[in-house]
Amino acid sequence: MVYVTSWDEFVERSVQLFRADPESTRYSMKYRHCDGKLVLKVTDNKECLKFKTDQAQDAKKMEKLNNIFFALMARGPEVDIAEVTGKEQMEVQPSKKGRGRKQ
């Protein structure tokens, strides 16, 4: 059981773990309200990766990781992760004009 301290490293290693053996890889999360701690765990019965946080802003990161795993499980392990994370989509979208006052 390995606690990974960096979020990016945890995501990268967990995706590699899933792609190596998609049939037996599991992803679980545990939240303890009394401590305010969130623990994410990815395992394939041979290797276990864990990430622990108490920061509320990491909930958005957890949501992105969920989307990555949903795509990997639904489309197959060869799916391009850049499509799921939306990094390229952010650059392509035109800016929205507000309905405020004209200057």
N, CA, C and O atoms as a Tinker XYZ file with bonds, in Angstrom:
   412  protein
     1  N      0.854000   -1.168000    0.000000    73     2
     2  CA     0.000000    0.000000    0.000000    64     1     3
     3  C      0.900000    1.231000    0.000000    63     2     4     5
     4  O      1.734000    1.405000    0.889000    81     3
     5  N      0.720000    2.084000   -1.012000    73     3     6
     6  CA     1.562000    3.251000   -1.184000    64     5     7
     7  C      0.689000    4.499000   -1.175000    63     6     8     9
     8  O     -0.243000    4.618000   -1.971000    81     7
     9  N      0.998000    5.437000   -0.262000    73     7    10
    10  CA     0.339000    6.741000   -0.297000    64     9    11
    11  C      1.121000    7.639000   -1.235000    63    10    12    13
    12  O      2.309000    7.880000   -1.024000    81    11
    13  N      0.460000    8.131000   -2.267000    73    11    14
    14  CA     1.086000    9.015000   -3.230000    64    13    15
    15  C      0.769000   10.445000   -2.799000    63    14    16    17
    16  O     -0.391000   10.778000   -2.554000    81    15
    17  N      1.787000   11.285000   -2.706000    73    15    18
    18  CA     1.584000   12.646000   -2.201000    64    17    19
    19  C      1.182000   13.627000   -3.298000    63    18    20    21
    20  O      0.475000   14.596000   -3.021000    81    19
    21  N      1.611000   13.401000   -4.518000    73    19    22
    22  CA     1.297000   14.307000   -5.629000    64    21    23
    23  C      0.039000   13.834000   -6.358000    63    22    24    25
    24  O     -0.079000   12.655000   -6.694000    81    23
    25  N     -0.899000   14.752000   -6.603000    73    23    26
    26  CA    -2.145000   14.398000   -7.286000    64    25    27
    27  C     -1.873000   13.934000   -8.713000    63    26    28    29
    28  O     -2.426000   12.926000   -9.153000    81    27
    29  N     -1.025000   14.663000   -9.439000    73    27    30
    30  CA    -0.748000   14.307000  -10.833000    64    29    31
    31  C     -0.097000   12.929000  -10.932000    63    30    32    33
    32  O     -0.412000   12.151000  -11.833000    81    31
    33  N      0.799000   12.636000  -10.015000    73    31    34
    34  CA     1.435000   11.315000  -10.013000    64    33    35
    35  C      0.414000   10.221000   -9.703000    63    34    36    37
    36  O      0.460000    9.143000  -10.296000    81    35
    37  N     -0.508000   10.495000   -8.778000    73    35    38
    38  CA    -1.539000    9.513000   -8.447000    64    37    39
    39  C     -2.418000    9.216000   -9.655000    63    38    40    41
    40  O     -2.706000    8.053000   -9.939000    81    39
    41  N     -2.842000   10.245000  -10.365000    73    39    42
    42  CA    -3.692000   10.046000  -11.549000    64    41    43
    43  C     -2.936000    9.269000  -12.612000    63    42    44    45
    44  O     -3.476000    8.328000  -13.195000    81    43
    45  N     -1.700000    9.648000  -12.868000    73    43    46
    46  CA    -0.910000    8.981000  -13.907000    64    45    47
    47  C     -0.676000    7.507000  -13.570000    63    46    48    49
    48  O     -0.848000    6.637000  -14.424000    81    47
    49  N     -0.286000    7.233000  -12.334000    73    47    50
    50  CA    -0.010000    5.842000  -11.945000    64    49    51
    51  C     -1.279000    5.006000  -11.881000    63    50    52    53
    52  O     -1.247000    3.817000  -12.198000    81    51
    53  N     -2.399000    5.604000  -11.475000    73    51    54
    54  CA    -3.643000    4.836000  -11.412000    64    53    55
    55  C     -4.167000    4.510000  -12.807000    63    54    56    57
    56  O     -4.723000    3.432000  -13.016000    81    55
    57  N     -4.001000    5.414000  -13.756000    73    55    58
    58  CA    -4.410000    5.133000  -15.139000    64    57    59
    59  C     -3.520000    4.034000  -15.725000    63    58    60    61
    60  O     -4.009000    3.149000  -16.428000    81    59
    61  N     -2.217000    4.089000  -15.438000    73    59    62
    62  CA    -1.312000    3.031000  -15.909000    64    61    63
    63  C     -1.693000    1.681000  -15.302000    63    62    64    65
    64  O     -1.654000    0.652000  -15.977000    81    63
    65  N     -2.058000    1.700000  -14.032000    73    63    66
    66  CA    -2.465000    0.467000  -13.352000    64    65    67
    67  C     -3.718000   -0.112000  -14.002000    63    66    68    69
    68  O     -3.812000   -1.322000  -14.208000    81    67
    69  N     -4.683000    0.757000  -14.327000    73    67    70
    70  CA    -5.911000    0.290000  -14.964000    64    69    71
    71  C     -5.628000   -0.259000  -16.354000    63    70    72    73
    72  O     -6.155000   -1.306000  -16.731000    81    71
    73  N     -4.796000    0.444000  -17.118000    73    71    74
    74  CA    -4.508000   -0.005000  -18.484000    64    73    75
    75  C     -3.740000   -1.319000  -18.506000    63    74    76    77
    76  O     -3.868000   -2.093000  -19.455000    81    75
    77  N     -2.945000   -1.581000  -17.474000    73    75    78
    78  CA    -2.191000   -2.835000  -17.421000    64    77    79
    79  C     -3.104000   -4.028000  -17.185000    63    78    80    81
    80  O     -2.877000   -5.099000  -17.748000    81    79
    81  N     -4.138000   -3.860000  -16.355000    73    79    82
    82  CA    -5.040000   -4.974000  -16.055000    64    81    83
    83  C     -6.444000   -4.434000  -15.777000    63    82    84    85
    84  O     -6.833000   -4.317000  -14.615000    81    83
    85  N     -7.208000   -4.105000  -16.816000    73    83    86
    86  CA    -8.528000   -3.496000  -16.612000    64    85    87
    87  C     -9.561000   -4.424000  -15.988000    63    86    88    89
    88  O    -10.540000   -3.952000  -15.411000    81    87
    89  N     -9.363000   -5.732000  -16.093000    73    87    90
    90  CA   -10.347000   -6.672000  -15.556000    64    89    91
    91  C    -10.347000   -6.735000  -14.027000    63    90    92    93
    92  O    -11.397000   -6.956000  -13.423000    81    91
    93  N     -9.207000   -6.548000  -13.404000    73    91    94
    94  CA    -9.146000   -6.714000  -11.950000    64    93    95
    95  C     -8.845000   -5.419000  -11.192000    63    94    96    97
    96  O     -8.689000   -5.454000   -9.971000    81    95
    97  N     -8.762000   -4.294000  -11.871000    73    95    98
    98  CA    -8.469000   -3.030000  -11.198000    64    97    99
    99  C     -9.752000   -2.450000  -10.610000    63    98   100   101
   100  O    -10.799000   -2.414000  -11.257000    81    99
   101  N     -9.635000   -1.996000   -9.358000    73    99   102
   102  CA   -10.771000   -1.388000   -8.661000    64   101   103
   103  C    -10.396000    0.020000   -8.213000    63   102   104   105
   104  O     -9.233000    0.323000   -7.947000    81   103
   105  N    -11.416000    0.869000   -8.140000    73   103   106
   106  CA   -11.238000    2.252000   -7.696000    64   105   107
   107  C    -12.281000    2.512000   -6.622000    63   106   108   109
   108  O    -13.475000    2.317000   -6.849000    81   107
   109  N    -11.833000    2.951000   -5.459000    73   107   110
   110  CA   -12.781000    3.233000   -4.383000    64   109   111
   111  C    -12.407000    4.541000   -3.694000    63   110   112   113
   112  O    -11.272000    5.014000   -3.766000    81   111
   113  N    -13.406000    5.100000   -3.028000    73   111   114
   114  CA   -13.163000    6.324000   -2.271000    64   113   115
   115  C    -13.859000    6.207000   -0.926000    63   114   116   117
   116  O    -14.905000    5.572000   -0.791000    81   115
   117  N    -13.238000    6.845000    0.071000    73   115   118
   118  CA   -13.799000    6.819000    1.412000    64   117   119
   119  C    -13.691000    8.229000    1.984000    63   118   120   121
   120  O    -12.628000    8.849000    1.938000    81   119
   121  N    -14.797000    8.727000    2.521000    73   119   122
   122  CA   -14.810000   10.054000    3.131000    64   121   123
   123  C    -15.221000    9.929000    4.583000    63   122   124   125
   124  O    -16.248000    9.327000    4.895000    81   123
   125  N    -14.420000   10.497000    5.471000    73   123   126
   126  CA   -14.729000   10.521000    6.898000    64   125   127
   127  C    -15.100000   11.948000    7.268000    63   126   128   129
   128  O    -14.248000   12.835000    7.321000    81   127
   129  N    -16.387000   12.153000    7.523000    73   127   130
   130  CA   -16.884000   13.492000    7.813000    64   129   131
   131  C    -16.297000   14.040000    9.113000    63   130   132   133
   132  O    -15.982000   15.228000    9.196000    81   131
   133  N    -16.147000   13.191000   10.125000    73   131   134
   134  CA   -15.638000   13.668000   11.418000    64   133   135
   135  C    -14.198000   14.179000   11.295000    63   134   136   137
   136  O    -13.813000   15.104000   12.010000    81   135
   137  N    -13.407000   13.594000   10.408000    73   135   138
   138  CA   -12.031000   14.051000   10.188000    64   137   139
   139  C    -11.918000   15.020000    9.020000    63   138   140   141
   140  O    -10.957000   15.784000    8.927000    81   139
   141  N    -12.915000   14.985000    8.121000    73   139   142
   142  CA   -12.850000   15.802000    6.917000    64   141   143
   143  C    -11.814000   15.288000    5.936000    63   142   144   145
   144  O    -11.233000   16.071000    5.184000    81   143
   145  N    -11.574000   13.988000    5.931000    73   143   146
   146  CA   -10.552000   13.398000    5.071000    64   145   147
   147  C    -11.188000   12.547000    3.976000    63   146   148   149
   148  O    -12.160000   11.825000    4.197000    81   147
   149  N    -10.607000   12.660000    2.805000    73   147   150
   150  CA   -11.016000   11.878000    1.643000    64   149   151
   151  C     -9.843000   10.997000    1.245000    63   150   152   153
   152  O     -8.728000   11.487000    1.069000    81   151
   153  N    -10.091000    9.688000    1.100000    73   151   154
   154  CA    -9.051000    8.744000    0.687000    64   153   155
   155  C     -9.516000    8.074000   -0.598000    63   154   156   157
   156  O    -10.591000    7.476000   -0.643000    81   155
   157  N     -8.701000    8.178000   -1.641000    73   155   158
   158  CA    -8.958000    7.518000   -2.921000    64   157   159
   159  C     -8.001000    6.339000   -3.038000    63   158   160   161
   160  O     -6.823000    6.451000   -2.698000    81   159
   161  N     -8.509000    5.217000   -3.516000    73   159   162
   162  CA    -7.704000    4.002000   -3.584000    64   161   163
   163  C     -7.910000    3.319000   -4.930000    63   162   164   165
   164  O     -9.043000    3.144000   -5.378000    81   163
   165  N     -6.815000    2.937000   -5.570000    73   163   166
   166  CA    -6.844000    2.175000   -6.816000    64   165   167
   167  C     -5.963000    0.952000   -6.603000    63   166   168   169
   168  O     -4.801000    1.078000   -6.219000    81   167
   169  N     -6.515000   -0.227000   -6.851000    73   167   170
   170  CA    -5.761000   -1.457000   -6.640000    64   169   171
   171  C     -6.097000   -2.497000   -7.705000    63   170   172   173
   172  O     -7.187000   -2.505000   -8.278000    81   171
   173  N     -5.127000   -3.370000   -7.949000    73   171   174
   174  CA    -5.353000   -4.509000   -8.842000    64   173   175
   175  C     -4.982000   -5.819000   -8.153000    63   174   176   177
   176  O     -4.661000   -6.799000   -8.825000    81   175
   177  N     -5.021000   -5.848000   -6.824000    73   175   178
   178  CA    -4.681000   -6.980000   -5.966000    64   177   179
   179  C     -3.187000   -7.278000   -5.918000    63   178   180   181
   180  O     -2.760000   -8.139000   -5.148000    81   179
   181  N     -2.385000   -6.587000   -6.722000    73   179   182
   182  CA    -0.932000   -6.735000   -6.667000    64   181   183
   183  C     -0.295000   -5.447000   -6.167000    63   182   184   185
   184  O      0.640000   -5.469000   -5.365000    81   183
   185  N     -0.811000   -4.334000   -6.649000    73   183   186
   186  CA    -0.305000   -3.020000   -6.281000    64   185   187
   187  C     -1.480000   -2.167000   -5.802000    63   186   188   189
   188  O     -2.570000   -2.222000   -6.371000    81   187
   189  N     -1.250000   -1.388000   -4.761000    73   187   190
   190  CA    -2.300000   -0.557000   -4.190000    64   189   191
   191  C     -1.791000    0.880000   -4.082000    63   190   192   193
   192  O     -0.762000    1.137000   -3.458000    81   191
   193  N     -2.520000    1.812000   -4.694000    73   191   194
   194  CA    -2.167000    3.224000   -4.642000    64   193   195
   195  C     -3.243000    3.968000   -3.867000    63   194   196   197
   196  O     -4.436000    3.742000   -4.071000    81   195
   197  N     -2.812000    4.863000   -2.969000    73   195   198
   198  CA    -3.758000    5.643000   -2.189000    64   197   199
   199  C     -3.371000    7.110000   -2.223000    63   198   200   201
   200  O     -2.193000    7.460000   -2.296000    81   199
   201  N     -4.386000    7.960000   -2.168000    73   199   202
   202  CA    -4.191000    9.410000   -2.083000    64   201   203
   203  C     -5.105000    9.930000   -0.994000    63   202   204   205
   204  O     -6.313000    9.693000   -1.026000    81   203
   205  N     -4.533000   10.642000   -0.022000    73   203   206
   206  CA    -5.314000   11.161000    1.098000    64   205   207
   207  C     -5.253000   12.682000    1.078000    63   206   208   209
   208  O     -4.195000   13.272000    0.858000    81   207
   209  N     -6.414000   13.312000    1.312000    73   207   210
   210  CA    -6.464000   14.762000    1.348000    64   209   211
   211  C     -7.524000   15.231000    2.332000    63   210   212   213
   212  O     -8.461000   14.505000    2.663000    81   211
   213  N     -7.351000   16.458000    2.788000    73   211   214
   214  CA    -8.367000   17.091000    3.625000    64   213   215
   215  C     -8.764000   18.449000    3.045000    63   214   216   217
   216  O     -9.409000   19.252000    3.720000    81   215
   217  N     -8.384000   18.700000    1.810000    73   215   218
   218  CA    -8.687000   19.960000    1.139000    64   217   219
   219  C     -9.992000   19.848000    0.367000    63   218   220   221
   220  O    -10.201000   18.889000   -0.377000    81   219
   221  N    -10.865000   20.825000    0.543000    73   219   222
   222  CA   -12.161000   20.813000   -0.143000    64   221   223
   223  C    -12.004000   20.984000   -1.653000    63   222   224   225
   224  O    -12.818000   20.472000   -2.421000    81   223
   225  N    -10.975000   21.691000   -2.079000    73   223   226
   226  CA   -10.779000   21.929000   -3.514000    64   225   227
   227  C    -10.417000   20.650000   -4.267000    63   226   228   229
   228  O    -10.546000   20.600000   -5.490000    81   227
   229  N     -9.970000   19.627000   -3.560000    73   227   230
   230  CA    -9.633000   18.366000   -4.218000    64   229   231
   231  C    -10.868000   17.575000   -4.631000    63   230   232   233
   232  O    -10.749000   16.565000   -5.324000    81   231
   233  N    -12.042000   18.017000   -4.220000    73   231   234
   234  CA   -13.274000   17.340000   -4.651000    64   233   235
   235  C    -13.461000   17.477000   -6.162000    63   234   236   237
   236  O    -13.938000   16.545000   -6.809000    81   235
   237  N    -13.094000   18.616000   -6.726000    73   235   238
   238  CA   -13.172000   18.796000   -8.188000    64   237   239
   239  C    -12.194000   17.867000   -8.893000    63   238   240   241
   240  O    -12.507000   17.315000   -9.948000    81   239
   241  N    -11.018000   17.695000   -8.318000    73   239   242
   242  CA   -10.041000   16.781000   -8.905000    64   241   243
   243  C    -10.571000   15.354000   -8.879000    63   242   244   245
   244  O    -10.377000   14.594000   -9.828000    81   243
   245  N    -11.245000   14.993000   -7.779000    73   243   246
   246  CA   -11.821000   13.660000   -7.663000    64   245   247
   247  C    -12.883000   13.442000   -8.742000    63   246   248   249
   248  O    -12.991000   12.356000   -9.310000    81   247
   249  N    -13.663000   14.486000   -9.015000    73   247   250
   250  CA   -14.693000   14.387000  -10.051000    64   249   251
   251  C    -14.057000   14.151000  -11.426000    63   250   252   253
   252  O    -14.575000   13.371000  -12.224000    81   251
   253  N    -12.946000   14.819000  -11.698000    73   251   254
   254  CA   -12.253000   14.605000  -12.973000    64   253   255
   255  C    -11.691000   13.189000  -13.063000    63   254   256   257
   256  O    -11.718000   12.570000  -14.126000    81   255
   257  N    -11.177000   12.678000  -11.932000    73   255   258
   258  CA   -10.675000   11.302000  -11.930000    64   257   259
   259  C    -11.808000   10.311000  -12.166000    63   258   260   261
   260  O    -11.624000    9.317000  -12.868000    81   259
   261  N    -12.972000   10.570000  -11.588000    73   259   262
   262  CA   -14.135000    9.724000  -11.848000    64   261   263
   263  C    -14.458000    9.701000  -13.332000    63   262   264   265
   264  O    -14.714000    8.636000  -13.894000    81   263
   265  N    -14.450000   10.868000  -13.974000    73   263   266
   266  CA   -14.736000   10.942000  -15.412000    64   265   267
   267  C    -13.701000   10.170000  -16.221000    63   266   268   269
   268  O    -14.045000    9.522000  -17.210000    81   267
   269  N    -12.439000   10.233000  -15.810000    73   267   270
   270  CA   -11.395000    9.483000  -16.510000    64   269   271
   271  C    -11.666000    7.984000  -16.403000    63   270   272   273
   272  O    -11.594000    7.266000  -17.400000    81   271
   273  N    -11.979000    7.509000  -15.190000    73   271   274
   274  CA   -12.235000    6.077000  -15.024000    64   273   275
   275  C    -13.520000    5.645000  -15.717000    63   274   276   277
   276  O    -13.582000    4.536000  -16.249000    81   275
   277  N    -14.543000    6.487000  -15.724000    73   275   278
   278  CA   -15.764000    6.146000  -16.456000    64   277   279
   279  C    -15.459000    5.966000  -17.936000    63   278   280   281
   280  O    -15.945000    5.023000  -18.560000    81   279
   281  N    -14.656000    6.867000  -18.501000    73   279   282
   282  CA   -14.307000    6.757000  -19.916000    64   281   283
   283  C    -13.462000    5.513000  -20.179000    63   282   284   285
   284  O    -13.679000    4.810000  -21.166000    81   283
   285  N    -12.507000    5.242000  -19.304000    73   283   286
   286  CA   -11.667000    4.053000  -19.487000    64   285   287
   287  C    -12.489000    2.772000  -19.418000    63   286   288   289
   288  O    -12.250000    1.830000  -20.174000    81   287
   289  N    -13.457000    2.743000  -18.508000    73   287   290
   290  CA   -14.271000    1.540000  -18.355000    64   289   291
   291  C    -15.301000    1.383000  -19.475000    63   290   292   293
   292  O    -15.599000    0.265000  -19.894000    81   291
   293  N    -15.834000    2.484000  -19.950000    73   291   294
   294  CA   -16.875000    2.415000  -20.967000    64   293   295
   295  C    -16.306000    2.263000  -22.378000    63   294   296   297
   296  O    -16.818000    1.477000  -23.175000    81   295
   297  N    -15.247000    3.015000  -22.686000    73   295   298
   298  CA   -14.709000    3.021000  -24.044000    64   297   299
   299  C    -13.540000    2.085000  -24.244000    63   298   300   301
   300  O    -13.172000    1.779000  -25.378000    81   299
   301  N    -12.956000    1.630000  -23.161000    73   299   302
   302  CA   -11.801000    0.744000  -23.264000    64   301   303
   303  C    -10.540000    1.442000  -22.805000    63   302   304   305
   304  O    -10.483000    2.671000  -22.761000    81   303
   305  N     -9.531000    0.661000  -22.462000    73   303   306
   306  CA    -8.311000    1.244000  -21.894000    64   305   307
   307  C     -7.453000    2.036000  -22.881000    63   306   308   309
   308  O     -6.495000    2.689000  -22.468000    81   307
   309  N     -7.773000    1.992000  -24.161000    73   307   310
   310  CA    -6.969000    2.721000  -25.144000    64   309   311
   311  C     -7.472000    4.136000  -25.395000    63   310   312   313
   312  O     -6.920000    4.831000  -26.248000    81   311
   313  N     -8.501000    4.586000  -24.680000    73   311   314
   314  CA    -9.087000    5.903000  -24.914000    64   313   315
   315  C     -8.073000    6.995000  -24.571000    63   314   316   317
   316  O     -7.256000    6.841000  -23.663000    81   315
   317  N     -8.143000    8.098000  -25.317000    73   315   318
   318  CA    -7.254000    9.237000  -25.083000    64   317   319
   319  C     -7.768000   10.034000  -23.891000    63   318   320   321
   320  O     -8.905000   10.506000  -23.901000    81   319
   321  N     -6.946000   10.184000  -22.878000    73   319   322
   322  CA    -7.348000   10.859000  -21.645000    64   321   323
   323  C     -7.549000   12.356000  -21.873000    63   322   324   325
   324  O     -8.327000   12.981000  -21.153000    81   323
   325  N     -6.872000   12.943000  -22.850000    73   323   326
   326  CA    -7.007000   14.384000  -23.109000    64   325   327
   327  C     -8.441000   14.742000  -23.495000    63   326   328   329
   328  O     -8.902000   15.845000  -23.200000    81   327
   329  N     -9.152000   13.821000  -24.151000    73   327   330
   330  CA   -10.548000   14.069000  -24.502000    64   329   331
   331  C    -11.413000   14.170000  -23.257000    63   330   332   333
   332  O    -12.345000   14.972000  -23.205000    81   331
   333  N    -11.110000   13.371000  -22.274000    73   331   334
   334  CA   -11.926000   13.287000  -21.063000    64   333   335
   335  C    -11.682000   14.473000  -20.146000    63   334   336   337
   336  O    -12.628000   15.031000  -19.591000    81   335
   337  N    -10.420000   14.865000  -19.979000    73   335   338
   338  CA   -10.094000   15.927000  -19.037000    64   337   339
   339  C    -10.544000   17.284000  -19.533000    63   338   340   341
   340  O    -10.777000   18.185000  -18.728000    81   339
   341  N    -10.673000   17.453000  -20.842000    73   339   342
   342  CA   -11.189000   18.700000  -21.385000    64   341   343
   343  C    -10.160000   19.803000  -21.481000    63   342   344   345
   344  O    -10.528000   20.970000  -21.615000    81   343
   345  N     -8.870000   19.470000  -21.418000    73   343   346
   346  CA    -7.836000   20.496000  -21.504000    64   345   347
   347  C     -7.854000   21.174000  -22.871000    63   346   348   349
   348  O     -7.704000   22.391000  -22.971000    81   347
   349  N     -8.040000   20.378000  -23.919000    73   347   350
   350  CA    -8.060000   20.942000  -25.253000    64   349   351
   351  C     -9.362000   21.694000  -25.512000    63   350   352   353
   352  O     -9.370000   22.683000  -26.245000    81   351
   353  N    -10.459000   21.237000  -24.919000    73   351   354
   354  CA   -11.745000   21.879000  -25.137000    64   353   355
   355  C    -11.770000   23.277000  -24.546000    63   354   356   357
   356  O    -12.449000   24.157000  -25.076000    81   355
   357  N    -11.051000   23.497000  -23.472000    73   355   358
   358  CA   -11.022000   24.806000  -22.840000    64   357   359
   359  C    -10.408000   25.839000  -23.776000    63   358   360   361
   360  O    -10.847000   26.989000  -23.797000    81   359
   361  N     -9.396000   25.447000  -24.550000    73   359   362
   362  CA    -8.725000   26.365000  -25.450000    64   361   363
   363  C     -9.569000   26.660000  -26.694000    63   362   364   365
   364  O     -9.489000   27.760000  -27.242000    81   363
   365  N    -10.367000   25.706000  -27.140000    73   363   366
   366  CA   -11.106000   25.833000  -28.380000    64   365   367
   367  C    -12.374000   26.670000  -28.216000    63   366   368   369
   368  O    -12.780000   27.361000  -29.150000    81   367
   369  N    -13.001000   26.618000  -27.045000    73   367   370
   370  CA   -14.271000   27.295000  -26.848000    64   369   371
   371  C    -14.107000   28.809000  -26.943000    63   370   372   373
   372  O    -13.193000   29.371000  -26.341000    81   371
   373  N    -14.990000   29.477000  -27.698000    73   371   374
   374  CA   -14.913000   30.940000  -27.767000    64   373   375
   375  C    -15.393000   31.554000  -26.454000    63   374   376   377
   376  O    -16.171000   30.952000  -25.714000    81   375
   377  N    -14.919000   32.744000  -26.190000    73   375   378
   378  CA   -15.329000   33.408000  -24.952000    64   377   379
   379  C    -16.778000   33.850000  -25.072000    63   378   380   381
   380  O    -17.225000   34.285000  -26.134000    81   379
   381  N    -17.502000   33.731000  -23.970000    73   379   382
   382  CA   -18.905000   34.111000  -23.961000    64   381   383
   383  C    -19.015000   35.590000  -23.625000    63   382   384   385
   384  O    -18.318000   36.095000  -22.745000    81   383
   385  N    -19.892000   36.269000  -24.334000    73   383   386
   386  CA   -20.085000   37.680000  -24.080000    64   385   387
   387  C    -21.168000   37.851000  -23.024000    63   386   388   389
   388  O    -22.214000   37.204000  -23.067000    81   387
   389  N    -20.895000   38.716000  -22.101000    73   387   390
   390  CA   -21.843000   38.944000  -21.022000    64   389   391
   391  C    -23.001000   39.837000  -21.446000    63   390   392   393
   392  O    -22.995000   40.410000  -22.535000    81   391
   393  N    -23.965000   39.942000  -20.592000    73   391   394
   394  CA   -25.144000   40.755000  -20.873000    64   393   395
   395  C    -25.084000   42.066000  -20.095000    63   394   396   397
   396  O    -26.104000   42.718000  -19.874000    81   395
   397  N    -23.888000   42.437000  -19.689000    73   395   398
   398  CA   -23.726000   43.646000  -18.886000    64   397   399
   399  C    -23.759000   44.916000  -19.731000    63   398   400   401
   400  O    -24.113000   44.890000  -20.910000    81   399
   401  N    -23.390000   46.005000  -19.113000    73   399   402
   402  CA   -23.383000   47.290000  -19.805000    64   401   403
   403  C    -22.337000   47.351000  -20.901000    63   402   404   405
   404  O    -21.276000   46.736000  -20.798000    81   403
   405  N    -22.640000   48.090000  -21.941000    73   403   406
   406  CA   -21.657000   48.314000  -22.997000    64   405   407
   407  C    -20.759000   49.448000  -22.548000    63   406   408   409
   408  O    -21.211000   50.402000  -21.914000    81   407
   409  N    -19.503000   49.338000  -22.878000    73   407   410
   410  CA   -18.561000   50.377000  -22.449000    64   409   411
   411  C    -18.055000   51.153000  -23.617000    63   410   412
   412  O    -17.251000   52.070000  -23.447000    81   411
